[in-house]
Coordinates of C-alpha atoms and ligand atoms in Angstrom, one line a residue:
M1 CA 23.1 -13.4 -41.3
T2 CA 26.3 -14.0 -39.3
I3 CA 26.3 -13.5 -35.6
R4 CA 29.1 -11.1 -34.4
R5 CA 28.5 -11.5 -30.6
L6 CA 26.2 -13.0 -28.0
T7 CA 25.9 -11.5 -24.6
G8 CA 23.8 -12.6 -21.6
L9 CA 22.4 -10.8 -18.6
E10 CA 20.8 -12.0 -15.4
I11 CA 17.6 -10.1 -14.9
L12 CA 14.6 -10.5 -12.5
D13 CA 11.2 -11.8 -13.5
S14 CA 7.8 -10.8 -12.3
R15 CA 8.2 -12.9 -9.1
G16 CA 11.6 -11.2 -8.4
C17 CA 13.3 -14.4 -9.4
P18 CA 16.4 -14.4 -11.7
T19 CA 16.0 -15.2 -15.3
V20 CA 18.0 -14.7 -18.5
R21 CA 18.2 -12.0 -21.2
A22 CA 20.3 -12.3 -24.3
T23 CA 21.5 -9.9 -26.9
C24 CA 22.5 -11.0 -30.3
A25 CA 24.6 -8.7 -32.4
L26 CA 24.8 -9.5 -36.1
A27 CA 27.9 -8.8 -38.3
S28 CA 25.9 -5.9 -39.8
G29 CA 25.7 -4.2 -36.4
T30 CA 22.0 -5.0 -36.0
T31 CA 21.1 -6.3 -32.5
G32 CA 18.1 -8.2 -31.0
T33 CA 17.4 -8.7 -27.3
A34 CA 15.0 -11.2 -25.7
S35 CA 14.2 -12.3 -22.2
V36 CA 12.9 -15.7 -21.1
P37 CA 10.0 -16.5 -18.7
S38 CA 9.9 -19.1 -16.0
G39 CA 7.1 -21.4 -14.7
A40 CA 6.1 -22.5 -11.3
S41 CA 3.6 -25.2 -12.1
T42 CA 6.1 -26.9 -14.3
G43 CA 5.7 -30.2 -16.1
A44 CA 8.2 -32.9 -15.3
A45 CA 9.1 -33.3 -18.9
E46 CA 10.0 -29.6 -19.5
A47 CA 13.4 -28.5 -20.6
V48 CA 15.5 -27.6 -17.6
E49 CA 16.5 -24.1 -16.5
L50 CA 20.1 -23.9 -15.4
R51 CA 20.2 -22.4 -11.8
D52 CA 23.4 -21.6 -9.9
G53 CA 22.5 -23.5 -6.7
D54 CA 24.4 -20.9 -4.7
P55 CA 22.4 -20.5 -1.5
A56 CA 24.0 -17.0 -0.9
R57 CA 22.2 -15.6 -4.0
Y58 CA 18.5 -15.8 -4.6
A59 CA 18.1 -19.0 -2.6
G60 CA 20.1 -20.9 -5.2
R61 CA 18.0 -19.6 -8.2
G62 CA 20.7 -17.3 -9.7
C63 CA 21.3 -17.5 -13.4
R64 CA 25.0 -16.5 -13.6
K65 CA 26.0 -19.9 -15.0
A66 CA 23.4 -19.7 -17.7
V67 CA 24.6 -16.2 -18.5
A68 CA 28.3 -17.3 -18.5
N69 CA 27.3 -20.1 -21.0
I70 CA 25.9 -17.4 -23.3
N71 CA 28.9 -15.1 -22.9
H72 CA 31.5 -17.8 -23.4
E73 CA 30.6 -21.2 -24.8
L74 CA 27.7 -20.2 -27.0
N75 CA 29.3 -17.0 -28.1
R76 CA 32.5 -18.9 -29.2
A77 CA 30.5 -21.5 -31.0
L78 CA 28.1 -19.3 -32.9
S79 CA 30.0 -16.0 -33.6
G80 CA 31.7 -15.3 -36.8
R81 CA 30.3 -18.4 -38.5
A82 CA 29.0 -17.6 -41.9
D83 CA 27.6 -21.2 -42.2
I84 CA 25.3 -20.5 -39.2
A85 CA 22.9 -18.1 -40.8
T86 CA 19.3 -19.2 -40.2
Q87 CA 17.1 -19.9 -37.2
A88 CA 17.3 -23.6 -38.0
D89 CA 21.1 -23.5 -38.1
V90 CA 21.3 -21.6 -34.8
D91 CA 18.9 -23.8 -33.0
R92 CA 20.5 -27.0 -34.3
V93 CA 23.9 -25.9 -33.0
L94 CA 22.4 -24.8 -29.7
A95 CA 20.8 -28.2 -29.2
E96 CA 23.9 -30.2 -30.4
L97 CA 26.2 -28.2 -28.2
D98 CA 24.0 -28.8 -25.2
G99 CA 24.0 -32.5 -25.9
T100 CA 21.3 -33.5 -23.4
P101 CA 17.7 -34.4 -24.1
N102 CA 16.4 -31.6 -21.9
K103 CA 18.9 -28.7 -22.3
A104 CA 20.2 -29.4 -18.8
R105 CA 23.9 -28.7 -19.5
L106 CA 23.8 -25.2 -21.0
G107 CA 20.3 -24.4 -19.6
A108 CA 17.1 -24.0 -21.5
N109 CA 17.0 -20.5 -20.1
A110 CA 20.3 -19.6 -21.8
I111 CA 19.4 -21.5 -25.0
L112 CA 15.9 -20.0 -25.5
A113 CA 17.2 -16.5 -24.8
V114 CA 19.8 -16.8 -27.6
S115 CA 17.2 -18.5 -30.0
L116 CA 14.8 -15.6 -29.5
A117 CA 17.4 -12.8 -29.6
F118 CA 18.6 -14.2 -32.9
A119 CA 15.1 -14.1 -34.3
R120 CA 14.6 -10.5 -33.2
A121 CA 17.9 -9.5 -34.7
Q122 CA 16.9 -11.1 -38.0
A123 CA 13.6 -9.4 -38.0
V124 CA 15.3 -6.0 -37.5
E125 CA 17.8 -6.8 -40.3
R126 CA 15.0 -7.8 -42.6
Q127 CA 13.1 -4.7 -41.7
V128 CA 9.9 -6.6 -41.0
P129 CA 7.8 -6.6 -37.8
L130 CA 8.7 -9.6 -35.5
Y131 CA 5.3 -11.1 -36.0
Q132 CA 5.8 -11.1 -39.8
H133 CA 9.2 -12.7 -39.3
F134 CA 7.6 -15.5 -37.3
A135 CA 4.9 -15.9 -40.0
D136 CA 7.7 -16.2 -42.7
M137 CA 9.4 -18.7 -40.5
L138 CA 6.3 -20.8 -40.5
G139 CA 5.7 -20.1 -44.2
T140 CA 2.0 -19.4 -43.8
P141 CA 0.2 -16.1 -44.0
I142 CA -1.4 -14.6 -40.9
R143 CA -5.0 -15.4 -41.1
H144 CA -6.4 -13.8 -38.0
L145 CA -5.4 -12.4 -34.6
P146 CA -5.6 -14.8 -31.7
R147 CA -8.5 -14.8 -29.2
L148 CA -7.7 -13.9 -25.7
T149 CA -8.1 -16.1 -22.6
I150 CA -7.6 -13.9 -19.6
N151 CA -7.1 -14.9 -16.0
L152 CA -10.0 -13.9 -13.7
F153 CA -9.4 -16.2 -10.7
S154 CA -6.2 -18.0 -9.7
G155 CA -5.5 -20.9 -7.3
G156 CA -3.0 -23.8 -7.1
K157 CA 0.6 -23.0 -7.3
H158 CA 0.0 -19.4 -8.4
A159 CA -2.0 -18.4 -5.3
G160 CA -0.7 -20.4 -2.4
G161 CA -3.1 -23.3 -3.0
Q162 CA -6.3 -21.7 -1.5
V163 CA -8.2 -23.8 -4.1
P164 CA -6.6 -26.7 -5.9
I165 CA -7.3 -25.7 -9.5
Q166 CA -5.0 -23.1 -11.0
D167 CA -6.8 -20.7 -13.4
V168 CA -10.3 -19.7 -14.2
L169 CA -10.0 -17.6 -17.4
I170 CA -12.5 -15.6 -19.3
V171 CA -12.8 -15.8 -23.1
P172 CA -14.5 -12.7 -24.7
R173 CA -16.0 -14.7 -27.6
S174 CA -18.3 -12.1 -29.1
A175 CA -15.4 -9.6 -29.3
R176 CA -14.4 -8.9 -32.9
T177 CA -11.1 -7.3 -32.1
I178 CA -8.4 -7.4 -29.4
D179 CA -9.5 -3.9 -28.3
E180 CA -13.1 -5.1 -27.8
A181 CA -11.9 -8.3 -26.0
L182 CA -9.9 -6.2 -23.6
V183 CA -12.8 -3.8 -22.9
M184 CA -15.1 -6.7 -22.2
A185 CA -12.5 -8.5 -20.0
S186 CA -11.8 -5.4 -18.1
A187 CA -15.5 -4.9 -17.3
V188 CA -15.8 -8.5 -16.0
Y189 CA -12.6 -8.1 -14.0
A190 CA -13.9 -5.0 -12.3
Q191 CA -17.0 -7.0 -11.3
A192 CA -14.8 -9.7 -9.8
V193 CA -12.9 -7.1 -7.8
A194 CA -16.2 -5.9 -6.4
L195 CA -17.4 -9.5 -5.8
I196 CA -14.4 -10.5 -3.7
R197 CA -14.8 -7.4 -1.5
R198 CA -18.5 -8.1 -1.1
E199 CA -18.4 -11.9 -0.5
Y200 CA -15.0 -12.3 1.1
D201 CA -14.2 -8.9 2.5
M202 CA -11.0 -9.1 0.5
R203 CA -8.9 -6.3 -0.9
W204 CA -7.7 -6.2 -4.5
L205 CA -4.6 -8.3 -4.2
T206 CA -3.5 -10.5 -7.0
A207 CA -1.8 -13.9 -7.6
D208 CA 1.3 -14.5 -9.7
E209 CA -0.5 -13.9 -13.1
G210 CA -2.7 -11.1 -11.8
G211 CA -5.8 -13.2 -11.2
L212 CA -7.9 -12.7 -8.0
A213 CA -7.5 -15.4 -5.5
P214 CA -10.5 -15.6 -3.1
P215 CA -10.6 -18.5 -0.7
A216 CA -13.6 -20.1 -2.4
A217 CA -14.9 -23.4 -1.0
S218 CA -14.5 -25.2 -4.3
A219 CA -13.7 -24.9 -8.0
E220 CA -17.5 -24.9 -8.7
Q221 CA -17.8 -21.8 -6.5
L222 CA -15.2 -20.0 -8.6
F223 CA -17.0 -20.9 -11.8
E224 CA -20.3 -19.6 -10.2
H225 CA -18.5 -16.3 -9.3
A226 CA -17.2 -16.0 -12.8
V227 CA -20.6 -16.4 -14.3
T228 CA -22.0 -13.9 -11.8
C229 CA -19.3 -11.4 -12.9
I230 CA -20.0 -12.0 -16.6
R231 CA -23.7 -11.3 -16.1
A232 CA -23.1 -8.3 -13.8
A233 CA -20.9 -6.8 -16.6
G234 CA -23.8 -7.0 -18.9
F235 CA -22.8 -10.1 -21.0
E236 CA -24.4 -13.4 -21.7
P237 CA -22.3 -16.2 -20.2
G238 CA -21.2 -18.6 -23.0
R239 CA -22.3 -16.5 -25.9
D240 CA -20.4 -13.3 -25.1
V241 CA -17.9 -14.4 -22.6
A242 CA -17.1 -18.1 -22.0
L243 CA -14.8 -19.7 -19.5
A244 CA -11.5 -21.7 -19.8
V245 CA -10.0 -23.7 -17.0
D246 CA -6.5 -24.7 -16.2
V247 CA -7.2 -27.6 -13.8
A248 CA -3.4 -28.2 -13.5
S249 CA -4.3 -31.6 -12.0
S250 CA -0.7 -32.9 -11.9
H251 CA -0.3 -30.9 -8.8
F252 CA -3.1 -32.6 -6.8
Y253 CA -2.6 -36.1 -8.2
R254 CA -1.3 -38.4 -5.5
D255 CA -1.1 -42.2 -5.5
G256 CA -3.3 -42.5 -8.5
R257 CA -6.0 -40.3 -7.1
Y258 CA -7.2 -36.8 -7.8
D259 CA -7.4 -34.9 -4.6
L260 CA -9.8 -32.0 -5.2
G261 CA -11.4 -32.7 -1.8
P262 CA -13.2 -34.0 0.2
T263 CA -12.7 -37.5 -1.2
P264 CA -9.8 -38.2 -3.6
M265 CA -11.2 -39.4 -7.0
T266 CA -10.1 -42.1 -9.4
A267 CA -9.3 -41.0 -13.0
Q268 CA -12.8 -42.1 -14.2
Q269 CA -14.4 -40.2 -11.3
M270 CA -12.3 -37.2 -12.2
I271 CA -13.4 -37.4 -15.8
A272 CA -17.1 -37.5 -14.7
H273 CA -16.4 -34.6 -12.4
V274 CA -14.9 -32.4 -15.1
S275 CA -17.6 -33.4 -17.5
G276 CA -20.1 -32.2 -14.9
W277 CA -18.3 -28.8 -14.9
V278 CA -18.7 -28.5 -18.7
E279 CA -22.4 -29.4 -18.5
R280 CA -23.1 -26.9 -15.8
F281 CA -20.9 -23.9 -16.7
P282 CA -20.0 -22.2 -20.0
I283 CA -16.6 -23.8 -20.2
I284 CA -15.0 -24.1 -23.6
S285 CA -11.6 -25.4 -22.7
I286 CA -10.2 -27.7 -20.1
E287 CA -6.4 -27.7 -19.7
D288 CA -4.6 -30.5 -17.9
G289 CA -7.9 -32.1 -16.7
L290 CA -5.8 -35.1 -15.8
A291 CA -2.2 -35.5 -14.6
E292 CA 0.9 -35.4 -16.8
D293 CA 1.7 -39.1 -16.5
D294 CA -1.9 -40.4 -16.6
W295 CA -1.6 -41.3 -20.3
E296 CA -4.0 -44.1 -19.9
D297 CA -7.0 -42.0 -19.0
W298 CA -6.5 -38.9 -21.1
P299 CA -8.2 -40.5 -24.2
D300 CA -11.3 -41.1 -22.1
L301 CA -11.3 -37.5 -21.0
C302 CA -10.9 -36.4 -24.6
A303 CA -13.7 -38.7 -25.8
A304 CA -16.0 -37.6 -23.0
L305 CA -15.7 -33.9 -23.9
A306 CA -15.3 -34.1 -27.7
G307 CA -17.3 -31.4 -29.3
K308 CA -18.1 -29.7 -26.0
A309 CA -14.7 -28.3 -24.8
L310 CA -11.2 -28.3 -26.0
I311 CA -8.9 -30.8 -24.2
L312 CA -5.7 -28.8 -23.9
G313 CA -2.4 -30.4 -23.0
D314 CA 0.1 -28.4 -21.0
D315 CA 2.1 -30.5 -18.5
L316 CA 1.0 -33.6 -20.5
L317 CA 2.8 -32.4 -23.7
C318 CA 5.4 -29.9 -22.5
T319 CA 5.6 -28.5 -26.0
N320 CA 7.7 -31.6 -26.7
P321 CA 7.3 -33.0 -30.3
Q322 CA 7.7 -36.6 -29.0
R323 CA 5.0 -36.2 -26.4
I324 CA 2.8 -34.4 -28.9
Q325 CA 3.2 -37.3 -31.3
R326 CA 2.2 -39.7 -28.6
G327 CA -0.8 -37.5 -27.7
I328 CA -1.9 -37.5 -31.3
E329 CA -1.6 -41.3 -31.7
A330 CA -3.4 -41.9 -28.4
R331 CA -6.1 -39.3 -29.1
A332 CA -5.3 -38.0 -25.7
C333 CA -6.2 -34.4 -26.4
N334 CA -7.1 -32.0 -29.2
A335 CA -5.3 -28.8 -28.3
L336 CA -1.7 -27.8 -27.6
L337 CA -0.6 -25.2 -25.0
L338 CA 2.6 -24.0 -26.5
K339 CA 5.3 -22.5 -24.2
A340 CA 8.6 -22.1 -26.0
N341 CA 10.6 -22.4 -22.8
Q342 CA 9.2 -25.9 -22.2
I343 CA 11.3 -27.1 -25.2
G344 CA 14.1 -24.6 -25.4
T345 CA 14.4 -23.4 -29.0
L346 CA 12.1 -21.7 -31.5
S347 CA 12.7 -24.4 -34.1
E348 CA 11.6 -27.1 -31.8
A349 CA 8.6 -25.0 -30.8
L350 CA 7.8 -24.6 -34.5
E351 CA 8.0 -28.4 -34.9
A352 CA 5.6 -28.8 -32.0
Y353 CA 3.2 -26.3 -33.6
R354 CA 3.3 -28.0 -37.0
L355 CA 2.6 -31.4 -35.5
A356 CA -0.4 -30.1 -33.6
R357 CA -1.7 -28.3 -36.7
A358 CA -1.3 -31.4 -38.9
A359 CA -3.5 -33.2 -36.4
N360 CA -6.1 -30.4 -36.6
W361 CA -5.5 -29.4 -33.0
S362 CA -6.2 -26.0 -31.6
V363 CA -3.2 -24.0 -30.4
T364 CA -2.9 -21.6 -27.5
L365 CA 0.3 -19.7 -27.0
S366 CA 1.1 -19.2 -23.3
V367 CA 3.2 -17.1 -21.1
R368 CA 4.6 -18.4 -17.8
S369 CA 3.6 -17.5 -14.3
G370 CA 7.1 -15.9 -13.9
D371 CA 7.4 -13.6 -16.9
T372 CA 9.1 -10.4 -18.0
E373 CA 8.3 -7.2 -19.7
D374 CA 9.4 -8.6 -23.0
D375 CA 6.5 -8.9 -25.4
W376 CA 7.7 -11.5 -28.0
L377 CA 4.9 -13.8 -27.2
A378 CA 2.4 -11.5 -28.8
D379 CA 4.3 -11.5 -32.0
L380 CA 4.7 -15.2 -31.9
A381 CA 0.9 -15.7 -31.4
V382 CA 0.1 -13.4 -34.3
G383 CA 2.9 -14.7 -36.6
W384 CA 1.9 -18.4 -36.1
T385 CA -1.9 -17.6 -36.1
A386 CA -2.5 -19.1 -32.7
D387 CA -6.2 -19.7 -31.9
Y388 CA -5.8 -18.3 -28.4
T389 CA -3.3 -16.6 -26.2
K390 CA -3.0 -17.2 -22.4
A391 CA -1.1 -14.2 -21.2
G392 CA -2.5 -13.7 -17.6
S393 CA -4.8 -11.1 -16.2
L394 CA -5.3 -7.4 -16.9
T395 CA -2.8 -6.2 -14.2
Q396 CA 1.0 -6.2 -13.9
S397 CA 3.2 -5.0 -16.7
E398 CA 4.7 -8.3 -17.6
R399 CA 1.1 -9.4 -18.6
L400 CA 0.0 -6.1 -20.1
S401 CA 3.1 -5.8 -22.3
K402 CA 1.7 -8.8 -24.3
Y403 CA -1.8 -7.2 -24.5
N404 CA -0.4 -3.8 -25.3
R405 CA 1.7 -5.3 -28.1
L406 CA -1.4 -7.1 -29.5
L407 CA -3.2 -3.7 -29.5
A408 CA -0.3 -2.2 -31.4
I409 CA -0.2 -5.0 -33.9
E410 CA -3.9 -4.8 -34.4
T411 CA -3.7 -1.1 -35.1
E412 CA -0.7 -1.6 -37.4
R413 CA -2.5 -4.3 -39.4
R414 CA -6.0 -2.7 -39.5
G415 CA -7.1 -2.8 -43.1
N416 CA -4.9 -5.7 -43.9
M417 CA -7.0 -8.3 -42.0
S418 CA -9.6 -10.3 -43.7
Ligands
2PG501 C1 0.3 -23.0 -16.8 C2 1.3 -21.9 -16.6 C3 0.7 -20.5 -17.0 P1 3.4 -22.0 -15.0 O1 0.3 -23.9 -16.0 O2 -0.4 -23.1 -17.8 O3 -0.5 -20.3 -16.3 O4 1.8 -21.8 -15.3 O5 4.1 -20.9 -15.9 O6 3.6 -21.7 -13.6 O7 3.7 -23.3 -15.4
MG502 MG1 -1.1 -25.1 -17.3

């Protein structure tokens, strides 16, 4: 499928910060458009977004250079080339043209937008739903829809740091469908809205991903609140609705100590601390329980929690095949948080996914804290049969677009699922 033209557009994400949208027109006239998200609690090893650095526009965060790279260099290199016809071809040329290990020259924002827009155009051309196109890319049939992990409480970089940890998510485990999961999560969320009014005299205001952000005294207090809300909604904590936590500990790791307050902890103390959470609360997944460069201690965390909670690597792995390989060899974790924009092309994200699966890891597909109304993540999660999605809370259209798309896919596939 030959590309006829690539065009870029600077748009705004859910934080009002610029990001990139690309449209790919094929020779047949078919087009596909895709927008890329942008993180705030980013890993140091992530692919790099190209930002203009012009202080007169969006405090230097404009994306005109990335857009110009799509309109000119990428368009010139990829258009009209009959030999560049598959996702693998497109992504290889994108990476080669960029020439840096982290997509810094052309920008991971420009590159991923083109990679995704091409996938969408291909799906339209093939007359298959996008999720089916992704499944065909993987070469594995869709086995089930993902389970949802939904933000209830937020802290860290997504909520002004009122508590150091980043996300307390609810996992509607006893739900049999996406629809049931959303109904359950909505009931728990409503209880949380009531709880923060009662306990903190706070209005319903939300953090970057739509989670509630009460000034709790500690992470433990947030977990207690979550359990209270699950019960108040009529569910059994753990059995019906469990918890997942993004500790995001790279962001409170200083001088080899984990500063969760009051006394900064060594890695071994932090492991004992996190293990205590898993003993006391119905937590089934711990993301970034240790810092991104604390490779030495991750295997101990993983061993301590094996069989009790998933050890999910986000900043540690950055969806980077080399880091994932290292994580597998070191037995540092047993689950991958996959964010396509951490690596920059769909093909590399697919390689990351395959590596994780070959090691029998669980996979969660995740949005970013700055996201857009584009819903491709839902199709990717279904097409690649992710175990979980992490798409934010049940407010704000950039989050709901993913849930709404999952609802539509579920309805479309009803009767076809095992
Ligand atoms: C994370 C993500 C999503 P960000 O840390 O997992 O919650 O945050 O997009 O800011 O990196
Ligand atoms: Mg994270």
